[in-house]
mmCIF file of C-alpha atoms in Angstrom:
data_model
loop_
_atom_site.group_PDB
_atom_site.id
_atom_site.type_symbol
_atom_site.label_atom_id
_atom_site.label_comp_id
_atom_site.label_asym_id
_atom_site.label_seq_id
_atom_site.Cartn_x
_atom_site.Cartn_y
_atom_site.Cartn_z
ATOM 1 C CA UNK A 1 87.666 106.991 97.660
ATOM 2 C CA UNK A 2 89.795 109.654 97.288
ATOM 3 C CA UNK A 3 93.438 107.957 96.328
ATOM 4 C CA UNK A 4 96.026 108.489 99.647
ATOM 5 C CA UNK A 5 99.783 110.236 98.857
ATOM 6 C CA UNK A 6 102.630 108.222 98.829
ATOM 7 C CA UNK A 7 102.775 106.364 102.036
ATOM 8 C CA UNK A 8 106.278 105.858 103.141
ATOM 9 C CA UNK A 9 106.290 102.597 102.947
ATOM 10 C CA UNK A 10 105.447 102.718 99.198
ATOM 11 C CA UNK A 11 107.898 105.251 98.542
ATOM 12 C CA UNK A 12 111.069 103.007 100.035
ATOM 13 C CA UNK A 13 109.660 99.688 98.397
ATOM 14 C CA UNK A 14 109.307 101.707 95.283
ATOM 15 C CA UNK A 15 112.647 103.287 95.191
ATOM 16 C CA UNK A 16 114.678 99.900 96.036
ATOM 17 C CA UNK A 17 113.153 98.517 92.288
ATOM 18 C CA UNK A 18 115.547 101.353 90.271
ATOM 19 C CA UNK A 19 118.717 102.094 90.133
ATOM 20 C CA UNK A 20 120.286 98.368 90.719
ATOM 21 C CA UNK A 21 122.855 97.167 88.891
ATOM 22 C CA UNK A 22 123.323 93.805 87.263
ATOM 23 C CA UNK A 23 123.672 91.225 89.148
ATOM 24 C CA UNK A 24 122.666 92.907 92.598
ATOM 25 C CA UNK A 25 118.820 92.563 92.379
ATOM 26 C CA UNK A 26 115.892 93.274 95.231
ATOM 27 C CA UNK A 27 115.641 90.034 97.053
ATOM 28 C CA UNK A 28 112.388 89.567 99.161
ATOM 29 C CA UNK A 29 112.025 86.563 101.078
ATOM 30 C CA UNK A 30 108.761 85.776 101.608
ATOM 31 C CA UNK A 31 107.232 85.297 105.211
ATOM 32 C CA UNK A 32 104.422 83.073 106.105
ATOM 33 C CA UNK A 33 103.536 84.928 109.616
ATOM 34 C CA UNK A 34 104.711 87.315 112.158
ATOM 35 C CA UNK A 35 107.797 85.353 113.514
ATOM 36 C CA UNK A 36 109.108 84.512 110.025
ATOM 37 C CA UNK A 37 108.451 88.100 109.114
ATOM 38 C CA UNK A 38 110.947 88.604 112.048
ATOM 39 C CA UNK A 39 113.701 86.545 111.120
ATOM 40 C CA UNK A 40 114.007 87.989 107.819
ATOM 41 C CA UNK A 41 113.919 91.831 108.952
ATOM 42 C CA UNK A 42 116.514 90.835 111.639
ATOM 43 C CA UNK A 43 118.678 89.467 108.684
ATOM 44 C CA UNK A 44 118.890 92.503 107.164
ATOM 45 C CA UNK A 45 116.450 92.731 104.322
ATOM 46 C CA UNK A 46 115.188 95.882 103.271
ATOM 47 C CA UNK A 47 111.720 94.596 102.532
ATOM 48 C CA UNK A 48 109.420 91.244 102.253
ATOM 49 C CA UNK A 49 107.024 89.958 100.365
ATOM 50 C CA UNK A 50 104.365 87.666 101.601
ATOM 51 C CA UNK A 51 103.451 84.311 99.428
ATOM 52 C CA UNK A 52 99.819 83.742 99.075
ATOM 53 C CA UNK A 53 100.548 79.928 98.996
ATOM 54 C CA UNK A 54 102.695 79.885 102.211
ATOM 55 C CA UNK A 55 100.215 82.009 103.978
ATOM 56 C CA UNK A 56 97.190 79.211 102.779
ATOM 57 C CA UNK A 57 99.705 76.424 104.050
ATOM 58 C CA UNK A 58 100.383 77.966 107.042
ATOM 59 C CA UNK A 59 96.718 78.451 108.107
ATOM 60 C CA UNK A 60 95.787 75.261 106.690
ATOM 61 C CA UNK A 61 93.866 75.881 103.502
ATOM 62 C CA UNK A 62 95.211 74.975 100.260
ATOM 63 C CA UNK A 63 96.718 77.144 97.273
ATOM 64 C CA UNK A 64 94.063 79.672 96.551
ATOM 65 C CA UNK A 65 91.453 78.717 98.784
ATOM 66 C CA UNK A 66 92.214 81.050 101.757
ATOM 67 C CA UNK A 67 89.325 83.484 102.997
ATOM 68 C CA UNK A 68 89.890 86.868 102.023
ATOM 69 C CA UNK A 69 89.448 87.646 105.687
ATOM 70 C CA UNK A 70 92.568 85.711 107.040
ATOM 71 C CA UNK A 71 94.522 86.342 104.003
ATOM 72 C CA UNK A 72 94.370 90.142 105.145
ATOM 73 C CA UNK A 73 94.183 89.431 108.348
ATOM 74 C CA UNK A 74 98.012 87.436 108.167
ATOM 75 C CA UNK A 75 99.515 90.307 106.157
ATOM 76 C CA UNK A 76 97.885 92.576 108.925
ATOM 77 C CA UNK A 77 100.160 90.496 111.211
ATOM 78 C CA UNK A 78 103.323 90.541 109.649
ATOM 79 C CA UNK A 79 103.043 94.296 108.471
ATOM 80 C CA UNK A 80 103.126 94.800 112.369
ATOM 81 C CA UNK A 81 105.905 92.589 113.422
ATOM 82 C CA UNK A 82 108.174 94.441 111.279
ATOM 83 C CA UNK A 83 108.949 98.198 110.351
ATOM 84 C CA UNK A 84 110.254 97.133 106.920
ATOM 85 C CA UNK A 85 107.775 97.530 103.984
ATOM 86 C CA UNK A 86 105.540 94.700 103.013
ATOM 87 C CA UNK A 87 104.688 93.598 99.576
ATOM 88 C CA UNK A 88 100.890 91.540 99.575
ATOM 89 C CA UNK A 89 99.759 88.836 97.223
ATOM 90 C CA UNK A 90 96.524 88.728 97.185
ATOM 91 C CA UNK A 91 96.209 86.461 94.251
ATOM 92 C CA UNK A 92 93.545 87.735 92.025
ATOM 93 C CA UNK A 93 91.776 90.125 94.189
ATOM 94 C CA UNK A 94 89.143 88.033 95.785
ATOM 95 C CA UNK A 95 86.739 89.684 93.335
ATOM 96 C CA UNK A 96 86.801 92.578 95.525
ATOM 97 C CA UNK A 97 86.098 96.355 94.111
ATOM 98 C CA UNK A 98 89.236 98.030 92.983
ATOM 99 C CA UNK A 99 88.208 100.841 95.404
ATOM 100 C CA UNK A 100 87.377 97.966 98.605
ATOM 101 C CA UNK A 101 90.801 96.219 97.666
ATOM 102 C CA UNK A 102 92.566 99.183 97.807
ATOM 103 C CA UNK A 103 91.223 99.943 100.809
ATOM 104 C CA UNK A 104 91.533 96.340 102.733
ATOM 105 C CA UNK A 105 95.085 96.571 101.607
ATOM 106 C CA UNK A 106 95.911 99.805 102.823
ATOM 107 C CA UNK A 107 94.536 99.266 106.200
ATOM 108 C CA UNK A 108 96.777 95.906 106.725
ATOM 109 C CA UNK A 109 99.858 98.645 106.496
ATOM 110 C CA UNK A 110 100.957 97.136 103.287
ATOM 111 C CA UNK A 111 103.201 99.252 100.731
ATOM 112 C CA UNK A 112 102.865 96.913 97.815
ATOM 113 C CA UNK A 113 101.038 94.205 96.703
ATOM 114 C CA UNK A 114 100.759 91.427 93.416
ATOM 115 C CA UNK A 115 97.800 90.675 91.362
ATOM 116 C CA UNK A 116 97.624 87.716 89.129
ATOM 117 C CA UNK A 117 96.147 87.676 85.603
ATOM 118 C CA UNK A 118 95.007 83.816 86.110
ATOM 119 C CA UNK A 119 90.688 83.253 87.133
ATOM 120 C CA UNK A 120 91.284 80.646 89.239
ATOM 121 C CA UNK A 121 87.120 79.496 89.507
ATOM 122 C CA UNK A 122 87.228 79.866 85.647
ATOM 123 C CA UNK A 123 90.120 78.029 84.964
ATOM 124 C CA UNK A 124 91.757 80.782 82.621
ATOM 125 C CA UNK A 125 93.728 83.464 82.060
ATOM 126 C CA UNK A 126 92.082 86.790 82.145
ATOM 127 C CA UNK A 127 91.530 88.692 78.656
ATOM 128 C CA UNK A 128 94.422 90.938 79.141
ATOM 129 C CA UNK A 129 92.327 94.275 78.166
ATOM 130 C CA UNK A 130 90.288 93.665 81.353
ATOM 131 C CA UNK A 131 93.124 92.615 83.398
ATOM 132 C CA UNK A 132 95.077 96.090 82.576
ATOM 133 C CA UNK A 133 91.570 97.573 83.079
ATOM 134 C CA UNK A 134 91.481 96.356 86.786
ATOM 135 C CA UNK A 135 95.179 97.224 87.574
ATOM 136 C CA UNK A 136 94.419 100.824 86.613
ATOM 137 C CA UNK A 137 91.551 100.887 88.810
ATOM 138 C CA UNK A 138 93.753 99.957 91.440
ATOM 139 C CA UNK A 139 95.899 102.739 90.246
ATOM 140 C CA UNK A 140 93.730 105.204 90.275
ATOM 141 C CA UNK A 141 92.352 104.349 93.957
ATOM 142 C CA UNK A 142 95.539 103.696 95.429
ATOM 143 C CA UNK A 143 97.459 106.961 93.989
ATOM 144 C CA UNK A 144 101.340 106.331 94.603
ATOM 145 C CA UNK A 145 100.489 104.603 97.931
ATOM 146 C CA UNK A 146 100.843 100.831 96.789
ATOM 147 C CA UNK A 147 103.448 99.293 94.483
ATOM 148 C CA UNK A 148 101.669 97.139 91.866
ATOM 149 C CA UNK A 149 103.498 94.037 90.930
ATOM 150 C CA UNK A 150 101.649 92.118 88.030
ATOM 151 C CA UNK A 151 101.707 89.060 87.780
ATOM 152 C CA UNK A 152 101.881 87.224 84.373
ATOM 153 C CA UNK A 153 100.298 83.130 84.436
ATOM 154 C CA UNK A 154 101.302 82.860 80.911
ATOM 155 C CA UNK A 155 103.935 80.415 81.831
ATOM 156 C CA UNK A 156 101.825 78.962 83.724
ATOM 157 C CA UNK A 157 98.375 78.337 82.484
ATOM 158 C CA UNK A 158 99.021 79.496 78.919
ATOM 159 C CA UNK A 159 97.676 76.336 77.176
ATOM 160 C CA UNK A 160 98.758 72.749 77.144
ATOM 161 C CA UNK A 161 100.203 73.699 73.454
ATOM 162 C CA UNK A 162 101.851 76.690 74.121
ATOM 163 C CA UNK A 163 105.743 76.669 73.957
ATOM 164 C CA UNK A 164 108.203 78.761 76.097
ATOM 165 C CA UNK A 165 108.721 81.411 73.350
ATOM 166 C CA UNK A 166 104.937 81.772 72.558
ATOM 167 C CA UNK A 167 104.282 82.183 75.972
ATOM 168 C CA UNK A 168 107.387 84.744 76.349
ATOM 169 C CA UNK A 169 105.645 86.851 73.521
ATOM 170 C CA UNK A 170 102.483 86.456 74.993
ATOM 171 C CA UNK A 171 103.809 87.504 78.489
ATOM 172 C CA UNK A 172 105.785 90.671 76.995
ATOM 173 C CA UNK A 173 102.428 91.891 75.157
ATOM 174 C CA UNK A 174 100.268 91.164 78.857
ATOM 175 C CA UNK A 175 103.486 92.939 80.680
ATOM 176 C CA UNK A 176 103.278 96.373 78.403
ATOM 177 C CA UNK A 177 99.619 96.479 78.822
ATOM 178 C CA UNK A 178 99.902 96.373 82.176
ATOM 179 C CA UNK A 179 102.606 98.698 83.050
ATOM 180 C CA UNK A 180 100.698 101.318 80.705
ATOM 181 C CA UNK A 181 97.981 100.612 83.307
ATOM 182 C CA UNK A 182 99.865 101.639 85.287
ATOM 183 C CA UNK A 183 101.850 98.485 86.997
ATOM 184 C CA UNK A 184 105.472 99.262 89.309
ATOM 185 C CA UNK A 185 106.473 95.734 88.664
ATOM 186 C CA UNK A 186 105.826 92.766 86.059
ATOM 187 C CA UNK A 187 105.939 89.505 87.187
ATOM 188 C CA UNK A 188 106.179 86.732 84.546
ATOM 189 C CA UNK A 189 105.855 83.153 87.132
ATOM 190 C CA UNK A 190 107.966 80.588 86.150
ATOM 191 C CA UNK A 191 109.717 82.325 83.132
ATOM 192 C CA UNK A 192 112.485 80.122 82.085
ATOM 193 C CA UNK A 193 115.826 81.710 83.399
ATOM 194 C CA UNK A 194 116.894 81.682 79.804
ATOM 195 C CA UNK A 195 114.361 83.834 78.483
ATOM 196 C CA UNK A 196 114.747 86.239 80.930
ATOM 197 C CA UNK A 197 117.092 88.934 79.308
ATOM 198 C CA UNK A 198 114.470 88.281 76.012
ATOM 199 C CA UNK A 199 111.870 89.288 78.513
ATOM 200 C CA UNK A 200 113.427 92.715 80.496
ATOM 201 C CA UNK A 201 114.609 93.549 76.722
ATOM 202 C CA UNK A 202 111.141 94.003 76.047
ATOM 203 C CA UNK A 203 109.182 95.738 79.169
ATOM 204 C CA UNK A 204 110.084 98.942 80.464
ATOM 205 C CA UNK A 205 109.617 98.283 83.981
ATOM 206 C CA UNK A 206 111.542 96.333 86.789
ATOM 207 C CA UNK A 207 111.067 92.163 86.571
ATOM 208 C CA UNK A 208 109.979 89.783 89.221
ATOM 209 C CA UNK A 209 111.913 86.426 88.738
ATOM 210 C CA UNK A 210 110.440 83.327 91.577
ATOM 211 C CA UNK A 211 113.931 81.662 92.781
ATOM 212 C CA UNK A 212 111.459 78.989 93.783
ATOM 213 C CA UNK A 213 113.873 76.108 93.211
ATOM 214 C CA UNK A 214 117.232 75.693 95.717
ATOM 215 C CA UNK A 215 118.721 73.803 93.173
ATOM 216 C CA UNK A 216 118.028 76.491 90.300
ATOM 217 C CA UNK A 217 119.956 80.172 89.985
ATOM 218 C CA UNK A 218 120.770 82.114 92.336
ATOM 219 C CA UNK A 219 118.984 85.231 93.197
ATOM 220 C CA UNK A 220 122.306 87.044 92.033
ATOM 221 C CA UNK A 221 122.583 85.039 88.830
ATOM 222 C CA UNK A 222 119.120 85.752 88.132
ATOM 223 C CA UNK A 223 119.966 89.373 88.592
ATOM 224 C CA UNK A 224 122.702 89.020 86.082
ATOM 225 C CA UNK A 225 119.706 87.359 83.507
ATOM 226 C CA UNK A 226 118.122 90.543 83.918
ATOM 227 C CA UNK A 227 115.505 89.979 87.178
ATOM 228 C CA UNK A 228 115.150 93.233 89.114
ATOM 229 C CA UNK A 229 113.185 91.591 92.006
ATOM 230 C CA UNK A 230 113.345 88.386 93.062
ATOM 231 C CA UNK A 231 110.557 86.522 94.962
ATOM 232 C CA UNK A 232 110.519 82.951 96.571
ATOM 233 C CA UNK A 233 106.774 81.858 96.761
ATOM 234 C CA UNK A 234 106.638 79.318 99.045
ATOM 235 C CA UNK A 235 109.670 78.053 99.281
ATOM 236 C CA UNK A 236 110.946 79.338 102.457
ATOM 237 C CA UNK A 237 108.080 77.987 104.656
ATOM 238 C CA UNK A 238 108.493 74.837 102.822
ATOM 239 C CA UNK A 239 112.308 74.570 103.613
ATOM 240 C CA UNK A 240 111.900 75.596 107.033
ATOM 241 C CA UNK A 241 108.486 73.013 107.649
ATOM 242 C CA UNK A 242 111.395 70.520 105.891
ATOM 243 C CA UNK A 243 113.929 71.693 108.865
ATOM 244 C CA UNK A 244 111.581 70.983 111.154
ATOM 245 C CA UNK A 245 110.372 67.208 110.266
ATOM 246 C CA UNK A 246 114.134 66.487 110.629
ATOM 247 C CA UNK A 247 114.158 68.084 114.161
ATOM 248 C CA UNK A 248 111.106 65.850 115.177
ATOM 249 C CA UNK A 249 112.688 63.155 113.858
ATOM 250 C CA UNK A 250 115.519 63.444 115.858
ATOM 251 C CA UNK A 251 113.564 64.357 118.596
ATOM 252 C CA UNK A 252 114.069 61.355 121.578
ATOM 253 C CA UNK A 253 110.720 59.875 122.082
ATOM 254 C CA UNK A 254 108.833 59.787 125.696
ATOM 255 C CA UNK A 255 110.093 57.171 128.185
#
């Protein structure tokens, strides 16, 4: 495959990661299918990013088990709704070929997408050598026409030992192997808030913070930490499925 130019798509979502300043960093909320995808282009953002677990939710599989063919599929569906560029996670890649990957993503209209270091069937993180060698296949397939954010499970599924500051150090050596791969983005899930200036200090590239709790910082104050791009998960469809139990419950039942 011979790797595409910069789609336009690619080029806005890429451009809206640089230049920010403190405090003021790329918020995408995170739709879960074509209407949602609506209601957050209507607000006014200037791009989304879809949740792999909020997708699986909303077509009733669980975290990680979704068929590649919905997954793609969904994103197909809220690429369309919208004319706003669309980040993908597609969790670990499905153990698709960088060059069929590449492809699959391109043709769902996507302009970005996130790739996850953890083996879920395993159990384990990747080695990180093979994980940077799979994001610069990617690279090299998709040319400039997909921004790559890479994810980092360190905090995540680093060991039941492993502290918050061994799995920071762990995270920034993953994070500068991957943007020398060739990554747009790193993504360190579930970095504590207070290690994130530690953790932009040390990679050269914009940083993905999850504002996954409502009770936690705000996307702005997790600008001000140092977060370039800020990310939800699921935690939109899960506010909104919230919203609606209370509806039903105040719903009057049938005579």
């Amino acid at each position: 495959m011979t790797a595409p130019a910069t789609t336009d798509g690619a080029r806005t979502l890429r451009a809206l990661h640089h230049g920010r300043e403190p405090g003021d960093p790329l918020v995408l909320p995170g739709p879960w299918d074509a209407a949602s995808a609506r209601v957050f282009a209507d607000a006014g953002f200037p791009a989304l990013a879809t949740p792999s677990a909020g997708i699986a939710a909303s077509l009733g599989h669980q975290d990680g088990q979704t068929p590649p063919q919905e997954m793609f599929a969904t994103i197909a569906r809220i690429v369309r709704a919208v004319d706003i560029p669309v980040s993908a996670d597609v969790e670990a890649g499905y153990g698709l070929a960088p060059e069929e990957l590449v492809e699959r993503l391109l043709e769902t209209g996507a302009a970005g997408c996130n790739l996850e270091d953890f083996d879920r069937a395993a159990g384990r993180l990747v080695e990180p050598g093979r994980q940077a060698d799979l994001l610069a296949a990617v690279r090299a397939e998709a040319g400039e026409g997909l921004v790559i954010n890479a994810r980092v499970d360190t905090f995540v599924h680093g060991g039941p030992d492993i502290g918050p500051e061994a799995a920071a150090t762990a995270a920034i050596e993953r994070a500068r192997l991957y943007v020398a791969a060739g990554a747009d983005c790193v993504y360190p899930i579930l970095a504590p808030p207070e290690l994130l200036p530690r953790l932009a200090a040390a990679i050269d590239a914009p940083l993905n913070a999850a504002a996954f709790d409502p009770d936690g910082p705000s996307p702005r104050e997790l600008g001000q930490l140092g977060a370039t791009r800020i990310t939800f998960g699921p935690r939109l469809l899960r506010q909104t499925m919230a919203a609606a139990a209370d509806l039903v419950k105040r719903l009057d039942p049938a005579p």
